[in-house]
């Protein structure tokens, strides 16, 4: 089945620890995104990538890092510099990162990160 | 700065009681307005894209409309399975990519 796969579904981080969330898509989409969702709030953009080996900061990039070495993969690392990382993280993709017609963004099932 | 405001924050309906959700937006050149449905603990599921004022789209009991300042999601004769959070988002014309700016969502609860 085509889609966006995020893993793990639940992740616990200790203070001072870096953790990495995986995102894989088999839709052959060029663009990929990471959003953060806090309870009762809308989604906020962390990072996005329009093409392999290129990515840009979103609205809340501080304390996060990404890589885009392969078209189908866009992992997100939550570093120890992110002071309030407990949230629901959503990976997404769209066909073309530059298509002006308003390309639809599709989402994965999300990963819950909790600081313990 | 692009802004999206959804109202109400929460809405309780009886099964069969039709209503509308509102999404007001300010954006530099609207490229597209999107509606998503999100179930608890799941990722948003795409519903509709609207591109220009006057456009309407329908899917089962849902109908989305668009004006120059707001969009409405009309729910006709809702069923309990329509209970979810509905998210509205805009793509702006000045974006280098397809990023979305989201509203806070409307949590819909339909009682049998």
Coordinates of N, CA and C in Angstrom, one line a residue:
Chain A
X1 N 0.8 -1.2 0.0 CA 0.0 0.0 0.0 C 0.9 1.2 0.0
X2 N 0.5 2.3 -0.8 CA 1.2 3.5 -0.8 C 0.9 4.3 0.4
X3 N 1.9 5.0 0.9 CA 1.6 5.9 2.1 C 2.8 6.4 2.7
X4 N 2.6 7.0 3.9 CA 3.7 7.6 4.7 C 3.7 6.8 6.0
X5 N 4.9 6.3 6.3 CA 5.1 5.5 7.5 C 6.0 6.2 8.5
X6 N 5.4 6.4 9.7 CA 6.2 7.0 10.8 C 6.5 6.0 11.9
X7 N 7.7 6.0 12.4 CA 8.0 5.1 13.5 C 9.0 5.8 14.5
X8 N 9.0 5.4 15.8 CA 8.0 4.6 16.4 C 6.7 5.4 16.6
X9 N 5.6 4.8 17.0 CA 4.4 5.4 17.3 C 4.5 6.2 18.6
X10 N 5.2 5.6 19.6 CA 5.4 6.2 20.9 C 6.9 6.1 21.3
X11 N 7.4 7.2 21.8 CA 8.8 7.3 22.1 C 9.0 8.1 23.4
X12 N 9.8 7.7 24.3 CA 10.1 8.4 25.5 C 11.6 8.9 25.5
X13 N 11.7 10.1 25.9 CA 13.1 10.7 25.9 C 13.5 11.1 27.3
X14 N 14.7 10.8 27.7 CA 15.2 11.3 29.0 C 15.8 12.6 28.8
X15 N 15.9 13.4 29.8 CA 16.5 14.7 29.8 C 17.9 14.6 29.2
X16 N 18.3 15.5 28.3 CA 19.6 15.5 27.8 C 19.9 14.6 26.6
X17 N 18.8 13.8 26.2 CA 19.0 12.8 25.2 C 18.5 13.3 23.9
X18 N 19.2 12.9 22.8 CA 18.7 13.1 21.4 C 17.9 11.9 21.0
X19 N 16.8 12.1 20.3 CA 16.0 11.0 19.7 C 15.7 11.3 18.3
X20 N 15.5 10.2 17.5 CA 15.2 10.4 16.1 C 13.9 9.7 15.7
X21 N 13.1 10.5 15.0 CA 11.8 10.0 14.5 C 12.0 9.6 13.0
X22 N 11.5 8.5 12.7 CA 11.6 8.0 11.3 C 10.4 8.4 10.5
X23 N 10.6 8.7 9.2 CA 9.5 9.0 8.2 C 9.9 8.5 6.9
X24 N 9.1 7.5 6.3 CA 9.4 7.0 5.0 C 8.1 7.1 4.2
X25 N 8.3 7.4 2.9 CA 7.1 7.5 2.0 C 7.4 6.8 0.7
X26 N 6.4 6.0 0.2 CA 6.5 5.3 -1.1 C 5.6 5.9 -2.1
X27 N 5.3 7.2 -2.0 CA 4.4 7.9 -2.9 C 5.1 8.5 -4.1
X28 N 6.4 8.4 -4.0 CA 7.3 9.1 -5.0 C 7.1 10.6 -5.0
X29 N 6.8 11.1 -3.8 CA 6.7 12.6 -3.6 C 8.1 13.3 -3.5
X30 N 8.2 14.5 -4.1 CA 9.4 15.2 -4.0 C 9.6 15.9 -2.6
X31 N 8.5 16.5 -2.1 CA 8.6 17.3 -0.9 C 8.1 16.6 0.3
X32 N 8.8 16.8 1.4 CA 8.5 16.2 2.7 C 8.5 17.3 3.8
X33 N 7.7 17.1 4.8 CA 7.6 18.1 5.9 C 7.5 17.4 7.3
X34 N 7.9 18.2 8.3 CA 7.6 17.8 9.7 C 6.8 18.9 10.4
X35 N 5.7 18.5 11.0 CA 4.9 19.4 11.8 C 4.9 18.9 13.2
X36 N 4.6 19.8 14.1 CA 4.5 19.5 15.6 C 3.0 19.9 15.9
X37 N 2.4 19.1 16.7 CA 1.0 19.4 17.2 C 1.0 19.2 18.7
X38 N 0.6 20.3 19.4 CA 0.4 20.3 20.9 C -1.1 20.2 21.2
X39 N -1.4 19.5 22.3 CA -2.8 19.3 22.6 C -3.7 20.5 22.4
X40 N -4.8 20.3 21.7 CA -5.7 21.4 21.5 C -5.3 22.5 20.6
X41 N -4.1 22.3 19.9 CA -3.6 23.4 19.1 C -3.4 22.9 17.6
X42 N -3.2 23.9 16.8 CA -3.0 23.6 15.4 C -1.6 23.1 15.1
X43 N -1.3 22.7 13.9 CA 0.0 22.2 13.5 C 1.0 23.3 13.2
X44 N 2.2 23.2 13.6 CA 3.3 24.1 13.3 C 4.4 23.5 12.6
X45 N 4.9 24.2 11.6 CA 5.9 23.6 10.7 C 7.3 23.7 11.4
X46 N 8.0 22.5 11.4 CA 9.4 22.5 11.9 C 10.4 22.6 10.8
X47 N 10.4 21.7 9.9 CA 11.3 21.7 8.7 C 10.6 21.2 7.5
X48 N 11.1 21.6 6.3 CA 10.6 21.0 5.1 C 11.7 20.9 4.1
X49 N 11.5 19.9 3.2 CA 12.5 19.6 2.1 C 11.8 19.5 0.8
X50 N 12.2 20.3 -0.2 CA 11.6 20.2 -1.5 C 12.3 19.3 -2.4
X51 N 13.5 18.9 -2.1 CA 14.2 18.0 -3.0 C 15.3 17.3 -2.1
X52 N 15.8 16.2 -2.6 CA 16.9 15.5 -1.9 C 18.1 16.4 -1.7
X53 N 18.7 16.2 -0.5 CA 19.9 17.0 -0.1 C 19.7 18.5 0.1
X54 N 18.4 18.8 0.3 CA 18.1 20.3 0.6 C 16.9 20.3 1.5
X55 N 17.0 21.2 2.5 CA 15.9 21.4 3.5 C 16.0 22.8 4.0
X56 N 14.8 23.3 4.5 CA 14.7 24.6 5.0 C 14.0 24.6 6.4
X57 N 14.3 25.6 7.2 CA 13.7 25.7 8.5 C 12.3 26.2 8.4
X58 N 11.4 25.7 9.2 CA 10.1 26.2 9.3 C 10.0 27.2 10.4
X59 N 8.8 27.3 11.0 CA 8.5 28.4 12.0 C 9.1 28.0 13.4
X60 N 9.4 26.7 13.7 CA 9.8 26.4 15.0 C 11.0 25.4 15.0
X61 N 12.0 25.7 14.2 CA 13.1 24.7 13.9 C 14.1 24.6 15.1
X62 N 14.1 25.5 16.0 CA 15.2 25.5 17.1 C 15.0 24.2 17.9
X63 N 16.2 23.5 18.1 CA 16.2 22.3 18.9 C 15.9 21.0 18.0
X64 N 15.7 21.2 16.7 CA 15.5 20.1 15.8 C 16.5 20.1 14.7
X65 N 16.7 18.9 14.1 CA 17.6 18.8 12.9 C 17.0 17.7 12.0
X66 N 17.3 17.8 10.7 CA 16.8 16.8 9.8 C 17.9 16.5 8.8
X67 N 17.6 15.5 8.0 CA 18.4 15.1 6.8 C 17.5 14.6 5.7
X68 N 18.0 14.8 4.5 CA 17.2 14.2 3.3 C 18.2 13.6 2.3
X69 N 18.7 12.5 2.7 CA 19.7 11.8 1.8 C 19.0 10.9 0.7
X70 N 17.8 10.6 1.0 CA 17.0 9.8 0.0 C 15.7 10.4 -0.2
X71 N 15.1 10.2 -1.4 CA 13.8 10.9 -1.7 C 12.7 10.4 -0.8
X72 N 12.8 9.1 -0.4 CA 11.7 8.5 0.4 C 11.8 8.7 1.9
X73 N 12.9 9.3 2.4 CA 13.2 9.3 3.8 C 13.5 10.7 4.3
X74 N 12.9 11.1 5.5 CA 13.1 12.4 6.0 C 13.1 12.3 7.5
X75 N 14.1 11.8 8.2 CA 14.1 11.6 9.6 C 14.3 13.0 10.4
X76 N 13.7 13.0 11.5 CA 13.7 14.2 12.4 C 14.4 13.9 13.7
X77 N 15.4 14.6 14.1 CA 16.1 14.4 15.3 C 15.7 15.5 16.3
X78 N 15.2 15.1 17.5 CA 14.8 16.1 18.5 C 16.0 16.1 19.4
X79 N 16.7 17.2 19.5 CA 18.0 17.3 20.3 C 17.7 17.7 21.7
X80 N 18.7 17.7 22.5 CA 18.6 18.1 23.9 C 18.4 19.6 24.0
X81 N 18.6 20.3 23.0 CA 18.4 21.7 23.0 C 16.9 22.1 22.9
X82 N 16.1 21.2 22.5 CA 14.6 21.4 22.5 C 14.1 21.3 23.9
X83 N 13.7 22.4 24.5 CA 13.4 22.4 25.9 C 12.0 21.8 26.3
X84 N 11.1 21.8 25.3 CA 9.8 21.3 25.6 C 9.3 20.4 24.4
X85 N 9.9 19.2 24.3 CA 9.7 18.4 23.2 C 8.5 17.5 23.2
X86 N 7.8 17.4 24.4 CA 6.6 16.6 24.5 C 5.5 17.1 23.6
X87 N 5.2 16.3 22.5 CA 4.2 16.7 21.5 C 3.9 15.5 20.6
X88 N 3.0 15.7 19.7 CA 2.6 14.8 18.6 C 3.3 15.3 17.4
X89 N 4.1 14.4 16.7 CA 4.9 14.8 15.6 C 4.4 14.2 14.3
X90 N 4.1 15.0 13.3 CA 3.5 14.5 12.1 C 4.4 14.8 10.9
X91 N 4.7 13.7 10.1 CA 5.4 13.8 8.9 C 4.4 13.9 7.7
X92 N 4.8 14.6 6.7 CA 3.9 14.8 5.6 C 4.7 14.8 4.3
X93 N 4.0 14.7 3.1 CA 4.6 14.8 1.8 C 3.7 15.3 0.8
X94 N 4.3 15.9 -0.3 CA 3.5 16.4 -1.4 C 4.2 16.1 -2.7
X95 N 3.5 16.1 -3.8 CA 4.1 15.6 -5.1 C 5.3 16.5 -5.5
X96 N 5.1 17.8 -5.4 CA 6.1 18.8 -5.9 C 6.2 19.9 -5.0
X97 N 7.4 20.2 -4.5 CA 7.5 21.3 -3.5 C 7.4 22.7 -4.1
X98 N 7.3 22.8 -5.4 CA 7.2 24.1 -6.0 C 6.0 24.3 -6.9
X99 N 5.1 23.4 -6.9 CA 3.9 23.5 -7.8 C 3.0 24.6 -7.3
X100 N 2.8 25.7 -8.0 CA 2.0 26.8 -7.6 C 0.5 26.5 -7.5
X101 N 0.1 25.4 -8.1 CA -1.4 25.1 -8.1 C -1.9 24.7 -6.7
X102 N -1.1 24.7 -5.7 CA -1.6 24.3 -4.4 C -1.6 22.8 -4.2
X103 N -0.4 22.2 -4.2 CA -0.3 20.8 -4.1 C -0.8 20.3 -2.8
X104 N -1.5 19.2 -2.8 CA -2.1 18.6 -1.6 C -1.0 18.0 -0.7
X105 N -1.0 18.2 0.5 CA -0.1 17.6 1.5 C -0.8 16.5 2.2
X106 N -0.1 15.3 2.2 CA -0.7 14.1 2.9 C 0.2 13.8 4.1
X107 N -0.5 13.3 5.1 CA 0.1 13.1 6.4 C 0.3 11.6 6.8
X108 N 1.3 11.3 7.6 CA 1.5 10.0 8.2 C 0.6 10.0 9.5
X109 N 0.7 8.8 10.2 CA -0.1 8.6 11.4 C 0.4 9.2 12.6
X110 N 1.6 9.8 12.6 CA 2.1 10.5 13.7 C 2.9 9.7 14.7
X111 N 3.8 10.4 15.5 CA 4.6 9.8 16.6 C 4.4 10.7 17.8
X112 N 4.1 10.0 19.0 CA 4.0 10.7 20.2 C 5.4 10.7 20.9
X113 N 5.9 11.8 21.3 CA 7.2 11.9 22.0 C 6.9 12.5 23.4
X114 N 7.4 11.8 24.4 CA 7.2 12.2 25.8 C 8.5 12.3 26.5
X115 N 8.7 13.3 27.3 CA 9.9 13.5 28.1 C 9.7 12.8 29.4
X116 N 10.6 12.0 29.9 CA 10.4 11.3 31.2 C 11.6 11.7 32.1
Chain B
X1 N 1.8 38.4 7.9 CA 1.8 37.1 8.4 C 0.5 36.4 8.2
X2 N 0.6 35.2 7.6 CA -0.7 34.4 7.4 C -1.3 34.0 8.7
X3 N -2.6 34.1 8.7 CA -3.4 33.7 10.0 C -4.6 32.9 9.6
X4 N -4.9 31.9 10.4 CA -6.1 31.1 10.2 C -6.8 31.0 11.5
X5 N -8.1 31.3 11.6 CA -8.9 31.2 12.9 C -10.1 30.3 12.6
X6 N -10.3 29.3 13.4 CA -11.4 28.4 13.3 C -12.4 28.6 14.4
X7 N -13.7 28.6 14.1 CA -14.7 28.7 15.2 C -15.9 27.8 14.8
X8 N -16.6 27.3 15.8 CA -16.2 27.3 17.2 C -15.0 26.4 17.5
X9 N -14.5 26.4 18.7 CA -13.4 25.5 19.1 C -14.0 24.1 19.3
X10 N -15.2 24.0 19.8 CA -15.9 22.7 20.0 C -17.3 22.9 19.6
X11 N -17.9 21.8 19.1 CA -19.3 21.8 18.7 C -20.0 20.5 19.0
X12 N -21.1 20.5 19.8 CA -21.8 19.3 20.1 C -23.1 19.3 19.3
X13 N -23.4 18.3 18.6 CA -24.6 18.2 17.8 C -25.3 16.8 18.1
X14 N -26.6 16.9 17.9 CA -27.4 15.6 18.0 C -27.3 15.0 16.6
X15 N -27.4 13.7 16.5 CA -27.4 13.0 15.2 C -28.5 13.6 14.3
X16 N -28.2 14.0 13.1 CA -29.2 14.6 12.2 C -29.3 16.1 12.3
X17 N -28.6 16.7 13.2 CA -28.7 18.2 13.4 C -27.6 18.8 12.6
X18 N -28.0 19.5 11.5 CA -27.0 20.1 10.5 C -26.4 21.3 11.1
X19 N -25.2 21.6 10.7 CA -24.5 22.8 11.2 C -23.3 23.2 10.3
X20 N -22.6 24.3 10.7 CA -21.5 24.7 9.9 C -20.3 25.1 10.7
X21 N -19.1 24.8 10.2 CA -17.8 25.2 10.9 C -17.2 26.3 10.1
X22 N -16.6 27.3 10.8 CA -16.1 28.4 10.1 C -14.5 28.5 10.1
X23 N -13.9 28.9 9.1 CA -12.5 29.1 9.0 C -12.3 30.5 8.3
X24 N -11.8 31.5 9.2 CA -11.5 32.8 8.7 C -10.0 32.9 8.4
X25 N -9.5 33.6 7.4 CA -8.1 33.6 7.1 C -7.7 34.9 6.5
X26 N -6.4 35.3 6.8 CA -5.7 36.4 6.1 C -4.4 35.8 5.6
X27 N -4.2 36.0 4.3 CA -3.1 35.4 3.6 C -2.7 36.3 2.5
X28 N -1.4 36.3 2.2 CA -0.8 37.1 1.0 C -1.0 36.2 -0.2
X29 N -2.1 36.4 -0.9 CA -2.3 35.7 -2.1 C -2.6 34.2 -1.9
X30 N -3.9 33.9 -1.8 CA -4.3 32.5 -1.5 C -4.0 31.6 -2.6
X31 N -3.2 30.5 -2.4 CA -2.9 29.5 -3.4 C -4.0 28.4 -3.3
X32 N -4.3 28.1 -2.0 CA -5.3 27.0 -1.8 C -5.7 27.0 -0.4
X33 N -7.0 26.6 -0.1 CA -7.5 26.4 1.3 C -7.8 24.9 1.4
X34 N -7.4 24.3 2.5 CA -7.5 22.9 2.7 C -8.3 22.6 3.9
X35 N -9.1 21.5 3.8 CA -9.8 21.0 5.0 C -9.3 19.5 5.2
X36 N -9.1 19.3 6.5 CA -8.6 17.9 6.9 C -9.5 17.5 8.1
X37 N -9.7 16.2 8.2 CA -10.3 15.5 9.3 C -9.2 14.8 10.1
X38 N -9.3 15.0 11.5 CA -8.3 14.3 12.3 C -9.0 13.6 13.4
X39 N -8.8 12.2 13.5 CA -9.3 11.4 14.6 C -8.3 11.4 15.7
X40 N -8.7 11.2 17.0 CA -7.8 11.2 18.1 C -6.6 10.3 17.9
X41 N -5.4 10.8 18.1 CA -4.1 10.0 18.0 C -3.8 9.6 16.6
X42 N -4.4 10.2 15.6 CA -4.1 9.9 14.2 C -3.6 11.1 13.4
X43 N -3.1 10.9 12.2 CA -2.7 12.0 11.4 C -3.9 12.6 10.6
X44 N -3.8 13.8 10.2 CA -4.9 14.4 9.5 C -5.2 13.7 8.2
X45 N -6.5 13.6 7.8 CA -6.9 12.9 6.6 C -7.5 14.0 5.7
X46 N -6.9 14.1 4.5 CA -7.3 15.1 3.5 C -8.8 15.0 3.1
X47 N -9.5 16.2 3.1 CA -10.9 16.2 2.7 C -11.1 16.9 1.4
X48 N -10.7 18.2 1.4 CA -11.0 19.1 0.2 C -9.9 20.1 0.0
X49 N -9.7 20.6 -1.2 CA -8.9 21.8 -1.5 C -9.8 22.7 -2.3
X50 N -9.8 24.0 -1.9 CA -10.6 25.1 -2.6 C -9.6 26.1 -3.0
X51 N -9.7 26.6 -4.3 CA -8.7 27.5 -4.8 C -9.2 28.9 -5.0
X52 N -10.5 29.1 -5.3 CA -10.9 30.5 -5.5 C -12.3 30.7 -5.0
X53 N -12.6 32.0 -4.7 CA -13.9 32.4 -4.1 C -15.0 31.9 -5.0
X54 N -16.0 31.4 -4.3 CA -17.2 30.9 -5.0 C -17.2 29.4 -5.3
X55 N -16.0 28.8 -5.1 CA -15.8 27.4 -5.3 C -16.5 26.6 -4.2
X56 N -17.1 25.5 -4.5 CA -17.7 24.5 -3.6 C -17.3 23.1 -3.9
X57 N -17.2 22.3 -2.8 CA -16.9 20.9 -3.0 C -17.7 20.1 -2.0
X58 N -18.1 18.9 -2.4 CA -18.9 18.0 -1.6 C -18.3 16.6 -1.5
X59 N -18.6 16.0 -0.3 CA -18.2 14.6 -0.1 C -19.1 14.1 0.9
X60 N -20.0 13.2 0.5 CA -21.0 12.6 1.4 C -21.7 13.7 2.2
X61 N -21.7 13.7 3.5 CA -22.4 14.7 4.3 C -21.7 16.1 4.4
X62 N -20.6 16.2 3.8 CA -19.8 17.4 4.0 C -19.8 18.3 2.7
X63 N -19.8 19.6 2.9 CA -19.7 20.5 1.8 C -18.9 21.7 2.2
X64 N -17.9 22.0 1.4 CA -17.0 23.1 1.7 C -17.2 24.2 0.7
X65 N -17.2 25.5 1.3 CA -17.4 26.6 0.4 C -16.3 27.6 0.8
X66 N -16.0 28.6 -0.2 CA -15.0 29.5 0.0 C -15.4 30.9 -0.4
X67 N -15.1 31.9 0.4 CA -15.2 33.3 0.0 C -13.8 33.9 0.1
X68 N -13.7 35.2 -0.1 CA -12.4 35.9 -0.1 C -11.8 36.0 1.3
X69 N -12.6 35.8 2.3 CA -12.2 36.0 3.7 C -12.4 34.7 4.6
X70 N -13.2 33.8 4.2 CA -13.5 32.7 5.0 C -14.0 31.5 4.2
X71 N -13.9 30.3 4.9 CA -14.5 29.1 4.3 C -15.4 28.5 5.4
X72 N -16.4 27.8 4.8 CA -17.3 27.1 5.7 C -17.3 25.6 5.4
X73 N -17.4 24.8 6.4 CA -17.6 23.3 6.2 C -19.0 23.0 6.7
X74 N -19.9 22.7 5.8 CA -21.3 22.4 6.2 C -21.4 20.9 6.4
X75 N -22.1 20.6 7.5 CA -22.3 19.1 7.8 C -23.8 18.9 7.8
X76 N -24.3 18.1 6.9 CA -25.7 17.9 6.8 C -26.0 16.5 7.4
X77 N -27.0 16.6 8.3 CA -27.5 15.3 8.9 C -26.3 14.5 9.4
X78 N -25.5 15.0 10.4 CA -24.3 14.3 10.8 C -24.7 13.0 11.5
X79 N -23.7 12.1 11.5 CA -23.8 10.8 12.2 C -22.7 10.8 13.2
X80 N -22.8 9.9 14.2 CA -21.7 9.8 15.3 C -20.4 9.6 14.7
X81 N -20.3 8.9 13.6 CA -19.0 8.6 13.0 C -18.3 9.9 12.3
X82 N -19.1 11.0 12.3 CA -18.5 12.2 11.8 C -17.8 13.0 12.9
X83 N -17.8 12.4 14.2 CA -17.1 13.0 15.3 C -15.6 13.0 15.1
X84 N -15.0 14.1 15.1 CA -13.6 14.3 14.9 C -13.2 15.7 15.0
X85 N -11.9 16.0 14.9 CA -11.5 17.4 14.8 C -11.3 17.8 13.4
X86 N -11.8 18.9 12.9 CA -11.7 19.3 11.6 C -10.7 20.5 11.5
X87 N -9.7 20.4 10.7 CA -8.7 21.4 10.6 C -8.8 22.1 9.2
X88 N -8.5 23.4 9.3 CA -8.5 24.2 8.1 C -7.1 24.7 7.9
X89 N -6.6 24.8 6.7 CA -5.2 25.3 6.5 C -5.1 26.1 5.2
X90 N -4.2 27.0 5.1 CA -4.0 27.8 3.8 C -2.6 27.6 3.3
X91 N -2.5 27.7 2.0 CA -1.2 27.8 1.3 C -1.2 29.2 0.7
X92 N -0.1 29.9 1.0 CA 0.0 31.3 0.5 C 0.8 31.4 -0.7
X93 N 0.5 32.4 -1.5 CA 1.2 32.6 -2.8 C 2.6 33.0 -2.7
X94 N 3.0 33.5 -1.5 CA 4.4 34.0 -1.4 C 5.3 32.9 -0.7
X95 N 4.7 31.7 -0.6 CA 5.6 30.6 0.0 C 6.5 30.0 -1.1
X96 N 7.7 29.7 -0.8 CA 8.6 29.0 -1.7 C 8.2 27.6 -2.0
X97 N 7.4 27.0 -1.0 CA 7.0 25.6 -1.2 C 5.5 25.5 -1.0
X98 N 5.1 24.3 -0.6 CA 3.7 24.1 -0.4 C 3.3 24.1 1.1
X99 N 4.0 24.8 1.9 CA 3.7 24.7 3.4 C 2.4 25.2 3.7
X100 N 1.8 24.6 4.7 CA 0.4 25.0 5.2 C 0.5 25.8 6.5
X101 N -0.4 26.8 6.6 CA -0.6 27.4 7.9 C -1.9 27.0 8.4
X102 N -2.0 26.4 9.6 CA -3.2 25.7 10.2 C -3.9 26.6 11.2
X103 N -5.2 26.4 11.2 CA -6.0 27.0 12.3 C -5.9 26.0 13.5
X104 N -6.6 26.4 14.6 CA -6.6 25.5 15.8 C -7.5 24.3 15.8
X105 N -8.4 24.3 14.8 CA -9.3 23.2 14.7 C -10.6 23.4 15.4
X106 N -11.6 22.6 14.9 CA -12.9 22.5 15.6 C -13.2 21.1 15.9
X107 N -13.4 20.8 17.2 CA -13.7 19.5 17.7 C -15.2 19.2 17.6
X108 N -15.6 18.3 16.7 CA -17.0 18.1 16.5 C -17.4 16.8 17.3
X109 N -18.5 16.8 18.0 CA -19.0 15.6 18.7 C -20.4 15.5 18.3
X110 N -20.8 14.3 17.8 CA -22.1 14.0 17.3 C -22.7 12.9 18.2
X111 N -23.8 13.2 18.9 CA -24.4 12.3 19.8 C -25.5 11.5 19.1
X112 N -25.6 10.2 19.4 CA -26.7 9.4 18.8 C -28.1 9.8 19.4

